[in-house]
Coordinates of C-alpha atoms in Angstrom, one line a residue:
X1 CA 40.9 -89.0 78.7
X2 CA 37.8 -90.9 79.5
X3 CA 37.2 -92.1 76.0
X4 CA 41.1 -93.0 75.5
X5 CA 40.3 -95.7 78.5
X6 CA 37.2 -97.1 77.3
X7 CA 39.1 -97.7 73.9
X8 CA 42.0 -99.3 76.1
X9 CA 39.4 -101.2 77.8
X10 CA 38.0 -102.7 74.6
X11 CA 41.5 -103.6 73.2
X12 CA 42.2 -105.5 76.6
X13 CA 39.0 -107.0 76.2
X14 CA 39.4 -107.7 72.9
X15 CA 43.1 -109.4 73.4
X16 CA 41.6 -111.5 76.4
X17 CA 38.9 -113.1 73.8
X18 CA 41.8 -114.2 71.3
X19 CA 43.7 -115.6 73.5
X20 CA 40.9 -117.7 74.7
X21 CA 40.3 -118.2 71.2
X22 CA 43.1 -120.7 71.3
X23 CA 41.4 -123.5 72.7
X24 CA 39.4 -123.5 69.7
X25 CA 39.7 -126.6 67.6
X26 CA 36.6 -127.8 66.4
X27 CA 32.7 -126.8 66.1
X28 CA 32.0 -128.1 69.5
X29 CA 34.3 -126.1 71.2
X30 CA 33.1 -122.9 68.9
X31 CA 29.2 -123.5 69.9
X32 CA 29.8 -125.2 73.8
X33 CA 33.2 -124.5 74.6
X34 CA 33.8 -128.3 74.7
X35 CA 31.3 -128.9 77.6
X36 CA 34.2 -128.1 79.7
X37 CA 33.2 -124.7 81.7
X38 CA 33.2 -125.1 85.5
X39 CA 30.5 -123.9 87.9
X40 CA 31.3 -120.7 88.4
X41 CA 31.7 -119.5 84.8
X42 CA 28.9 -121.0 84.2
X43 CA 26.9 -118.6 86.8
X44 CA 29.2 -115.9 85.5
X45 CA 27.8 -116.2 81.4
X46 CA 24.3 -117.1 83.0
X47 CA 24.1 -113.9 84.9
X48 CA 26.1 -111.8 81.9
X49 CA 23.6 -113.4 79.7
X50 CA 21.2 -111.0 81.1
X51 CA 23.2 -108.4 82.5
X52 CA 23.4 -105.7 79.8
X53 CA 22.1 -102.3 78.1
X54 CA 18.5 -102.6 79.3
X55 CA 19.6 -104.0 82.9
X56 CA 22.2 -100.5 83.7
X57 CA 19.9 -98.1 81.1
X58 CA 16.3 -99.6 80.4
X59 CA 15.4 -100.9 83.9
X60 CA 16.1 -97.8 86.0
X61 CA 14.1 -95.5 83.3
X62 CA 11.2 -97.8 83.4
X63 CA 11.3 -98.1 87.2
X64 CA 11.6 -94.2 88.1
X65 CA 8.9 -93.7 85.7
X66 CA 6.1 -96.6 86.6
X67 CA 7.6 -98.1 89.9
X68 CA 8.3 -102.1 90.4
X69 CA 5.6 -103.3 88.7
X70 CA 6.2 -101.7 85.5
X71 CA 9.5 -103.7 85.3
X72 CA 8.0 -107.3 86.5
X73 CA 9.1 -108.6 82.7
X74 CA 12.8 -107.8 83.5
X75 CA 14.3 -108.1 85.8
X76 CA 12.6 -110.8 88.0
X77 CA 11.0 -112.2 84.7
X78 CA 14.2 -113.1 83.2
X79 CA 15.6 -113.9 86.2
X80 CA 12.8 -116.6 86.9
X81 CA 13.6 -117.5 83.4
X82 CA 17.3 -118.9 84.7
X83 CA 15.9 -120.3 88.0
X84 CA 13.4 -122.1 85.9
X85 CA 15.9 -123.8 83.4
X86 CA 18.0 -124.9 86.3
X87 CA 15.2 -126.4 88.2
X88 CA 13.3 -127.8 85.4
X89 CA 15.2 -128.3 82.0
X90 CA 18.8 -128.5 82.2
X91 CA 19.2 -132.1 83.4
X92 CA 17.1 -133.2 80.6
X93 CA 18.5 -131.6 78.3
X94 CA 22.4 -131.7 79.5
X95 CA 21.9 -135.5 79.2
X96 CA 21.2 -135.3 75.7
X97 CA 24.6 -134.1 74.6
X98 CA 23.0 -131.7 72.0
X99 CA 25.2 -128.6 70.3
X100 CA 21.6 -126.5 69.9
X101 CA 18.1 -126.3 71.7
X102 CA 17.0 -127.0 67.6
X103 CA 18.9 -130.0 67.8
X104 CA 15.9 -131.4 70.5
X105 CA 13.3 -130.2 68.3
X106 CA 14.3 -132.6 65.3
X107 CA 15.2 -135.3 67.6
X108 CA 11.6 -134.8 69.5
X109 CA 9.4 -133.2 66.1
X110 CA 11.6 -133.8 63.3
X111 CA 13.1 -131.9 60.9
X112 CA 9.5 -129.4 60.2
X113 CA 9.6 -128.6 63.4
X114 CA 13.4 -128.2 63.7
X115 CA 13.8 -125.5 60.9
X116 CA 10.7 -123.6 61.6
X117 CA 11.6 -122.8 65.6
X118 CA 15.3 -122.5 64.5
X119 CA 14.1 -119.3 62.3
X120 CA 11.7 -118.7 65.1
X121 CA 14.8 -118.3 67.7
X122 CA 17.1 -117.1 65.1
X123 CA 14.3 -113.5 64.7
X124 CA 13.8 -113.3 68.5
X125 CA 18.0 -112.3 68.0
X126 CA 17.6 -109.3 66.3
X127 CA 15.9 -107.2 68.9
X128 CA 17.9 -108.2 71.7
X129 CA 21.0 -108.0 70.3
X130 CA 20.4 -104.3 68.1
X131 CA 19.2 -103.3 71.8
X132 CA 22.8 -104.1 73.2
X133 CA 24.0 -102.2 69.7
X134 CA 21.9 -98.9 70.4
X135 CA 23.7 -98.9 73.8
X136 CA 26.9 -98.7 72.4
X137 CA 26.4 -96.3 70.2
X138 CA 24.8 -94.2 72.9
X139 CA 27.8 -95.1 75.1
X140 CA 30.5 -93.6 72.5
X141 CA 28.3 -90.7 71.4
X142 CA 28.2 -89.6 75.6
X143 CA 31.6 -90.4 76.1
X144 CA 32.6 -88.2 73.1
X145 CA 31.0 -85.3 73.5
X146 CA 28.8 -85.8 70.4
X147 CA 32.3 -85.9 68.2
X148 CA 31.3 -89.9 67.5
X149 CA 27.6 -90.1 65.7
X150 CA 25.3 -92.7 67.7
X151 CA 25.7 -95.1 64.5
X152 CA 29.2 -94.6 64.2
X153 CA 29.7 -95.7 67.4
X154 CA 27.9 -98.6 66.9
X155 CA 29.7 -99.6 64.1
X156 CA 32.3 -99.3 66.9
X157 CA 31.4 -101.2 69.3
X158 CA 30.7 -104.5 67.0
X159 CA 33.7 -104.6 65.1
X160 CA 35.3 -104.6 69.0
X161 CA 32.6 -107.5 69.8
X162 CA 33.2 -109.4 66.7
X163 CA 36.8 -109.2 67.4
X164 CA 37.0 -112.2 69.8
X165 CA 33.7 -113.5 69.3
X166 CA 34.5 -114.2 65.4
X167 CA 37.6 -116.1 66.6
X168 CA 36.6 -117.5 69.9
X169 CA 33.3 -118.3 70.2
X170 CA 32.0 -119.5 73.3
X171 CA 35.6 -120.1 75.0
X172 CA 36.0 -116.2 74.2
X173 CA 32.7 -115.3 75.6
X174 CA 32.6 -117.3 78.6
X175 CA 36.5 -116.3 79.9
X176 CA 35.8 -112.3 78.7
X177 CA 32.4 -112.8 80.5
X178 CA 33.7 -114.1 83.7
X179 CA 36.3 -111.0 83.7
X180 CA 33.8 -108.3 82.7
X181 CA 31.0 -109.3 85.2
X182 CA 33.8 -108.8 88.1
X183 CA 34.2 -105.4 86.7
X184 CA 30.6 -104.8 86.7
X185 CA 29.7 -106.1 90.1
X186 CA 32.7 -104.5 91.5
X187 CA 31.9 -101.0 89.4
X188 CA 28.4 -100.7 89.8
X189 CA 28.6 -101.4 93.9
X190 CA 31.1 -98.3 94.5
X191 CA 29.3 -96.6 92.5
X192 CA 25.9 -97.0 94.8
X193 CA 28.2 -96.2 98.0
X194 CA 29.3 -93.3 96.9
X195 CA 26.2 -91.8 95.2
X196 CA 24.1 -92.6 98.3
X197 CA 26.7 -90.5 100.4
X198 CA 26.0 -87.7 97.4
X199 CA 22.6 -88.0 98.7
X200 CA 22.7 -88.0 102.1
X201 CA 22.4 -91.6 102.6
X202 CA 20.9 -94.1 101.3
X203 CA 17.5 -94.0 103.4
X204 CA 17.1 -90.7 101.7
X205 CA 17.2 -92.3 98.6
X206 CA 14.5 -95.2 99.6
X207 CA 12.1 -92.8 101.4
X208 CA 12.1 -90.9 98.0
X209 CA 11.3 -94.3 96.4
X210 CA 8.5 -94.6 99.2
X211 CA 7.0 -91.4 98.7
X212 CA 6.6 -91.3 95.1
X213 CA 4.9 -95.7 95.6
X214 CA 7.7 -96.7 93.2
X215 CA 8.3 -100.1 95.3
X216 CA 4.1 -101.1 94.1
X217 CA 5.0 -104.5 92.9
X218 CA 1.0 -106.1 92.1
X219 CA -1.2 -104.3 89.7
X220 CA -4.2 -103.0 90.0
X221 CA -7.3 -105.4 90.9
X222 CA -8.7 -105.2 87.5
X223 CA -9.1 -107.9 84.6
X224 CA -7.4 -105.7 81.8
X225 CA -4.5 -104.6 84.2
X226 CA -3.3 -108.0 85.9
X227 CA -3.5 -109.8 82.3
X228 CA -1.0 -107.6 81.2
X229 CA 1.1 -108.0 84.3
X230 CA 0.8 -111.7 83.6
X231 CA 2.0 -111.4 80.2
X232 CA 4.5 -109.1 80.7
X233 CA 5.8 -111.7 83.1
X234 CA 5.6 -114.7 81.5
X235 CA 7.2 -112.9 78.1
X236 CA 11.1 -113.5 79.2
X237 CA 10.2 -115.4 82.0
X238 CA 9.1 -118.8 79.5
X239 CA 10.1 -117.1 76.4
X240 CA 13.4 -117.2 76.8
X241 CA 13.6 -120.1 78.1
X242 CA 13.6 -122.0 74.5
X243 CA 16.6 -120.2 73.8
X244 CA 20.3 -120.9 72.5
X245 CA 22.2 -118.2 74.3
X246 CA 20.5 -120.1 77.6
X247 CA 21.1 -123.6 76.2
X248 CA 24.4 -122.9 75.3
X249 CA 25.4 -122.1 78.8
X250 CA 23.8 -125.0 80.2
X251 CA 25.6 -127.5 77.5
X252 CA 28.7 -125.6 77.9
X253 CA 29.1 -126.8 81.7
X254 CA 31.5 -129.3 82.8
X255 CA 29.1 -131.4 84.9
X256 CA 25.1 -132.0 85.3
X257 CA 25.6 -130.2 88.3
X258 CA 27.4 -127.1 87.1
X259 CA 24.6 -127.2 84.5
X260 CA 21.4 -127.1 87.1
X261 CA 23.0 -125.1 89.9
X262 CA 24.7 -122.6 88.0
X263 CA 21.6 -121.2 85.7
X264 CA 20.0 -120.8 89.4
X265 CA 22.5 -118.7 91.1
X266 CA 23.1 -116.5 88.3
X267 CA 19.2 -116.1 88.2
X268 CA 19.1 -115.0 92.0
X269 CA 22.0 -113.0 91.6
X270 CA 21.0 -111.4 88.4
X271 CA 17.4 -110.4 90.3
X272 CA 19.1 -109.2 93.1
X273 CA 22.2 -106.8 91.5
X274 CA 19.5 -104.8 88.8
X275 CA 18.5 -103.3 92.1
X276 CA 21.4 -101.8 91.9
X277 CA 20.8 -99.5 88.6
X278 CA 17.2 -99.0 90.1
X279 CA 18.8 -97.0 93.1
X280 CA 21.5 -95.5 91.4
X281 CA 19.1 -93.6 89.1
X282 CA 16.7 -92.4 92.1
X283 CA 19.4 -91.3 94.0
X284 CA 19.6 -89.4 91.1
X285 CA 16.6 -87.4 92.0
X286 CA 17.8 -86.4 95.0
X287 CA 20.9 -85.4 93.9
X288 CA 20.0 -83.4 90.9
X289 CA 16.2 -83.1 91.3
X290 CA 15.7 -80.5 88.5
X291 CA 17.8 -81.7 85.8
X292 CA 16.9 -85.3 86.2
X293 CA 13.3 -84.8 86.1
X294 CA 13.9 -83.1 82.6
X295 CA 15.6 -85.7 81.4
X296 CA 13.2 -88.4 82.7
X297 CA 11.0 -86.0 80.0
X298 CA 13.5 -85.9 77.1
X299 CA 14.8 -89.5 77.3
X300 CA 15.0 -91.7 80.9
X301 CA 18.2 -93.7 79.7
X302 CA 20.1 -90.9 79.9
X303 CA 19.5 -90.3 83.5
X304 CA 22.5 -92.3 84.8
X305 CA 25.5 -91.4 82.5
X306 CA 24.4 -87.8 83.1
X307 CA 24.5 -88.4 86.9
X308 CA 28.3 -89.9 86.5
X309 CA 29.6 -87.6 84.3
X310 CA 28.3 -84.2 85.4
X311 CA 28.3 -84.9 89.1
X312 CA 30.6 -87.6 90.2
X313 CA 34.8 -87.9 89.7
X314 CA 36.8 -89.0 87.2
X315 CA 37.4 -92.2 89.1
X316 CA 33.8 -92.7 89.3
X317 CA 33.0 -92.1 86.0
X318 CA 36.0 -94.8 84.6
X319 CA 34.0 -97.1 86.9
X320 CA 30.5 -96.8 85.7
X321 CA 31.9 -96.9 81.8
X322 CA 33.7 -99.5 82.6
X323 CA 30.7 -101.5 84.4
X324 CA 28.2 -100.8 81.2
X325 CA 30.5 -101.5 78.4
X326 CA 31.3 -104.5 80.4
X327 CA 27.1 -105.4 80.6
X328 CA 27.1 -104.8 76.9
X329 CA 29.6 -106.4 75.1
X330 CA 28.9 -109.8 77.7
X331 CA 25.6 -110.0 76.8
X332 CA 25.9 -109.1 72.9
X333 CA 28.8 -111.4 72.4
X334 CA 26.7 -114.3 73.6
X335 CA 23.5 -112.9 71.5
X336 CA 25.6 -112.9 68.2
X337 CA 27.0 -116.1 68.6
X338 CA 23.5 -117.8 69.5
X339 CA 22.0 -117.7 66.3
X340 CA 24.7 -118.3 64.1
X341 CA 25.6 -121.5 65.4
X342 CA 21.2 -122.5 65.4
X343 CA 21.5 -121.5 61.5
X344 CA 24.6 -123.5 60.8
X345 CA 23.7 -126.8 62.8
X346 CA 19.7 -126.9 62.6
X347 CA 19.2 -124.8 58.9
X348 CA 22.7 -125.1 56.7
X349 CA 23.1 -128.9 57.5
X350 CA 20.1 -129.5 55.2
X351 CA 22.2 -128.2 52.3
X352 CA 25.5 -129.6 53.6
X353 CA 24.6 -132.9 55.4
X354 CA 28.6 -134.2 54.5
X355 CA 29.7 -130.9 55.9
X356 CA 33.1 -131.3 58.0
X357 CA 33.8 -130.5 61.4
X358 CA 36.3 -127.8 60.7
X359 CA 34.5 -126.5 57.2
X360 CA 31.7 -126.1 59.7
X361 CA 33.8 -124.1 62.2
X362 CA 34.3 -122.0 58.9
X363 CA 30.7 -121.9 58.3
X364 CA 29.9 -120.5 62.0
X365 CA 32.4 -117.6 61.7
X366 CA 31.0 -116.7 58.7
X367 CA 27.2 -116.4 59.8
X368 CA 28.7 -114.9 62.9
X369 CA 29.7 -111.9 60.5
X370 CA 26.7 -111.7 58.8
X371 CA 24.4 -111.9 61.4
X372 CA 26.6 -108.9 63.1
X373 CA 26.3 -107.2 59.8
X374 CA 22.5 -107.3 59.7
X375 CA 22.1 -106.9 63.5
X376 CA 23.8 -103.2 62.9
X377 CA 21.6 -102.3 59.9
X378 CA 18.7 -103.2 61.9
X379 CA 19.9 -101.4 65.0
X380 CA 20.5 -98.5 62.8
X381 CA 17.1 -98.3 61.1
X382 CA 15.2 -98.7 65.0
X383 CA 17.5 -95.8 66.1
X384 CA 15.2 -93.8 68.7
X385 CA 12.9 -97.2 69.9
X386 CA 13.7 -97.6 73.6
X387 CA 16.0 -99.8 74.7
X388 CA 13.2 -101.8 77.3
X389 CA 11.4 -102.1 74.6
X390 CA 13.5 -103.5 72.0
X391 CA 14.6 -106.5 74.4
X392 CA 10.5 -107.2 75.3
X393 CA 9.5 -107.1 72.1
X394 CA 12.4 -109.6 71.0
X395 CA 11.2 -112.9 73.4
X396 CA 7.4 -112.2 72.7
X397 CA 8.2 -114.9 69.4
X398 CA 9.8 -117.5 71.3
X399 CA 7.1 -117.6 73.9
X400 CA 3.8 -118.0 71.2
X401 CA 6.0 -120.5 68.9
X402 CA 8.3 -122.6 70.7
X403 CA 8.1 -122.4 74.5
X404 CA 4.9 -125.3 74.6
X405 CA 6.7 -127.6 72.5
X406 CA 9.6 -127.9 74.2
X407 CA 8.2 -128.2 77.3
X408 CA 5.4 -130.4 76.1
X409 CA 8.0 -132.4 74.5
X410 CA 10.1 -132.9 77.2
X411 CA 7.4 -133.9 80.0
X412 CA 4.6 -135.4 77.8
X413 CA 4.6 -138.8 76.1
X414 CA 1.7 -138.3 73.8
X415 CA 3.3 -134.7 72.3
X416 CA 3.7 -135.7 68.9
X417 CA 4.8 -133.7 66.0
X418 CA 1.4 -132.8 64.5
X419 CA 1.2 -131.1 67.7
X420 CA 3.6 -129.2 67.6
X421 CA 3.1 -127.9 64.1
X422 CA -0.6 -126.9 65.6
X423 CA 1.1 -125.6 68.9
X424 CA 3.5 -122.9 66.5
X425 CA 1.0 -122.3 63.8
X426 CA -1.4 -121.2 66.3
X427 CA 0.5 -119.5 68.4
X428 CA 1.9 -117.5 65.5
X429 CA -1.1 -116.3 64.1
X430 CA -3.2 -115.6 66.9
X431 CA 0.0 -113.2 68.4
X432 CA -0.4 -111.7 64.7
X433 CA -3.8 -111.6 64.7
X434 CA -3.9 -109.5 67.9
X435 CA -1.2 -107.3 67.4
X436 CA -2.4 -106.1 63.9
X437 CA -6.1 -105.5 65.5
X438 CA -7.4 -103.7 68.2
X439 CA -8.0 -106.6 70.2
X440 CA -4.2 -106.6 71.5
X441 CA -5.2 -102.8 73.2
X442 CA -7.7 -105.4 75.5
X443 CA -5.8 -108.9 76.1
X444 CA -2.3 -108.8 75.5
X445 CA -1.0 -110.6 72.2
X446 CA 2.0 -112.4 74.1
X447 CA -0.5 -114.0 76.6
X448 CA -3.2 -115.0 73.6
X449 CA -0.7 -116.5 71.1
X450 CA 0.4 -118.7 73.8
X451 CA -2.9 -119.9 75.4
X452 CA -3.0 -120.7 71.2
X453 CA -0.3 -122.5 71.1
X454 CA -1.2 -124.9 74.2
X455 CA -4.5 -125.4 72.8
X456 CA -2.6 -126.3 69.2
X457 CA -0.2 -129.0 71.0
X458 CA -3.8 -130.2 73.4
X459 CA -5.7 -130.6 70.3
X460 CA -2.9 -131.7 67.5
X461 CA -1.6 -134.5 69.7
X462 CA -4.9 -135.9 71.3
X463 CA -7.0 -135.5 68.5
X464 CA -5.6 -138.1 65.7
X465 CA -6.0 -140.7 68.9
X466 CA -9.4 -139.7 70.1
X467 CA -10.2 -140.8 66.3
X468 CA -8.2 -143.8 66.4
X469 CA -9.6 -144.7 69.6
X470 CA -13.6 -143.9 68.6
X471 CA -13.1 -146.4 65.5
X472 CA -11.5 -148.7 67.1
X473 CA -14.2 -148.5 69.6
X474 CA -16.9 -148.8 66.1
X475 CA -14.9 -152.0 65.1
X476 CA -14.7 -153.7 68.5
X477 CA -19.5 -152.8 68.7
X478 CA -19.7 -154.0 64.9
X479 CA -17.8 -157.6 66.0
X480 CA -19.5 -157.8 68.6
X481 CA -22.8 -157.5 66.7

């Protein structure tokens, strides 16, 4: 019964999408939803952006395990990450009227620069998006009793995705997103009420927190430990912040002002709500001490769905499903159609400069397919990788090779584009170097490839002048003479 209404759900879902799909005319529309999304949908798809597998599974299992601080990357990392782009870059960039974030590195860089972070953003996809993948697999092999295989029901779950998101593109995303995440909100909060009474209240739940120090937020006062709080920070904190999911929320708004103030609410709110997972799955460990502290053994993730389906009722269990399917398919919809709109506009034009509006529209769908396609494979193949893990390791690429140019070229005259060619070679190689050698066990390879890739843009864009400057410094001594 529960699985018949998660399938109903999807085709709802699914039939939402396509109808939004009909304001679809041109490319624009596909990649931005014609710049005409009002404020709140745009703090709806900001906080959905984030919202998904790793928020309702990863988060809790890393935070039951290692406490507050083992979780600084996400969710106050990523949620800084929105905050920041509100505060900071989507003014800027709004102003630009731009389809991609790719689209300001060719107009800063040039084209170099333009194709290399386009492939740059286009690999940071796969991990996020197989993460969101895994979960719905996991998802239909829970709900089915083992019946549907966890690939199978991957396979699933993207072909319902692709369904709207093939079709629709961002209109479909943003309108389905705007649905789900009142689903999820409205799910996951019942859901915390009533497991807290299963408890015995919810101070019972926070004293267990207490006892067992999982609210320790700072690390400890050692070199080797905060450096790797600082990088785990900064990795979706900045890293994501040169992203085309985020850009295309920001470009997608109606107004500069839906554009800065929505990112920022659905940063605060997206902070605030993973809380909610967090005490869901200790108020697990009161309620089911023994079994959940095997499980937190075997695999953490499945804490929670074990918790709703062994010990809560039917009602409760339609409303968690429906809450995490909702998380997923938001969040992966927006993740597939991010990079197949970056390859189209900022990679395919080079072969296709004459390329129509409407054969590009083509062109999207079609990379939106076979990204999908390769997205599963991948997924597939990393079966039994974490979840957490999977979505860290995904923004670590962004942050070494095109964070510092975009915010160097945004906020610093002399940026030029040997500088940025420095800034992402560097970066690149030292985040290589150090996680192919022993050194990335001592200072973590995130943090390294991007102190790299500052001193690349520092050094590639104030060199060639110091030269310029020191003979024309020789010339002015040698007239004078």
């Amino acid at each position: 019964m529960l699985l018949t209404l998660v399938i109903v759900y999807l085709l709802v879902t699914i039939a939402i999408g396509l109808v939004a799909a009909k304001r679809v005319k041109n490319s624009a529309d596909f990649a931005i939803a014609g710049r005409r999304l009002p404020l709140v949908m745009i703090v709806t798809t900001t906080f959905a952006t984030w919202f998904g597998s790793e928020t309702v599974l990863g988060i809790p299992a890393k935070f039951v395990n290692g406490g507050l601080h083992t979780v600084v990357e996400d969710p106050f990392g990523a949620g800084t990450c929105l905050i920041l782009v509100g505060v900071f870059f989507a003014a800027k960039l709004y102003r630009m009227t731009l389809l991609t974030i790719s689209d300001f590195f060719r107009e800063r860089f040039g084209r170099s620069v333009e194709v290399v972070c386009s492939l740059i953003i286009m690999v940071s996809y796969l991990g996020w998006v197989s993460a969101q993948v895994t979960a719905l697999g996991l998802v239909f092999n829970v709900l089915s009793g083992g019946a549907i295989s966890v690939p199978l029901g991957m396979v699933i779950g993207v072909v319902s995705i692709l369904a709207y998101t093939l079709f629709g593109g961002m209109w479909s995303v943003a309108i389905t997103d705007f649905i789900q995440m009142i689903i999820l909100v409205g799910g996951l909060a019942i859901l915390a009420v009533f497991a807290s009474h299963m408890a015995g209240g919810a101070d019972k739940v926070v004293n267990l927190a207490l006892s067992r120090d999982m609210f320790r937020f700072l690390p400890e006062p050692n070199f080797k430990d905060i450096v790797f709080f600082i990088a785990a920070a900064i990795t979706m904190m900045l890293g994501s912040i040169p992203q085309q999911d985020v850009f295309q929320r920001v470009m997608s708004a109606d107004s500069t002002h839906s554009a800065t103030r929505g990112p920022v609410i659905g940063g605060v709110f997206y902070i605030l709500f993973a809380f909610v997972p967090m005490f869901l799955v200790t108020s697990a460990l009161v309620i089911m001490p023994e079994q959940a502290q095997a499980l937190l053994q075997d695999d953490p993730q499945k804490v929670l769905p074990t918790l709703v389906l062994e010990k809560m009722p039917f009602i409760m269990q339609v409303l968690f499903f429906g809450a995490l399917l909702s998380a997923i398919k938001s969040c992966a919809s927006a993740t597939l159609l991010a990079p197949s709109v970056t390859f189209v506009e900022n990679i395919w034009r080079q072969f296709r400069p004459h390329l129509g509006d409407q054969q590009e529209l083509k062109t999207m769908r079609i990379t939106v397919l076979v990204f999908s396609t390769l997205v599963l494979v991948y997924a597939i193949r990393m079966q039994g990788t974490s979840i957490y893990e999977m979505v860290s390791g995904a923004y670590q690429v962004t942050l070494v090779g095109a964070f510092v140019p975009l915010v160097f070229g945004l906020y610093w005259k002399k940026a030029s584009t040997q500088g940025a060619i420095f800034s992402i070679v560097l970066g690149l190689l030292t985040w290589g170097l150090f996680l192919a050698t022993p050194a990335g066990e001592e200072f973590p390879a995130q943090l390294a490839g991007v102190l790299a890739s500052l001193a690349g843009m520092l050094v590639g864009s104030l060199g060639p002048q110091a030269i310029v400057n020191r003979h024309a410094s020789h010339h002015k001594l040698v007239g004078a003479d």
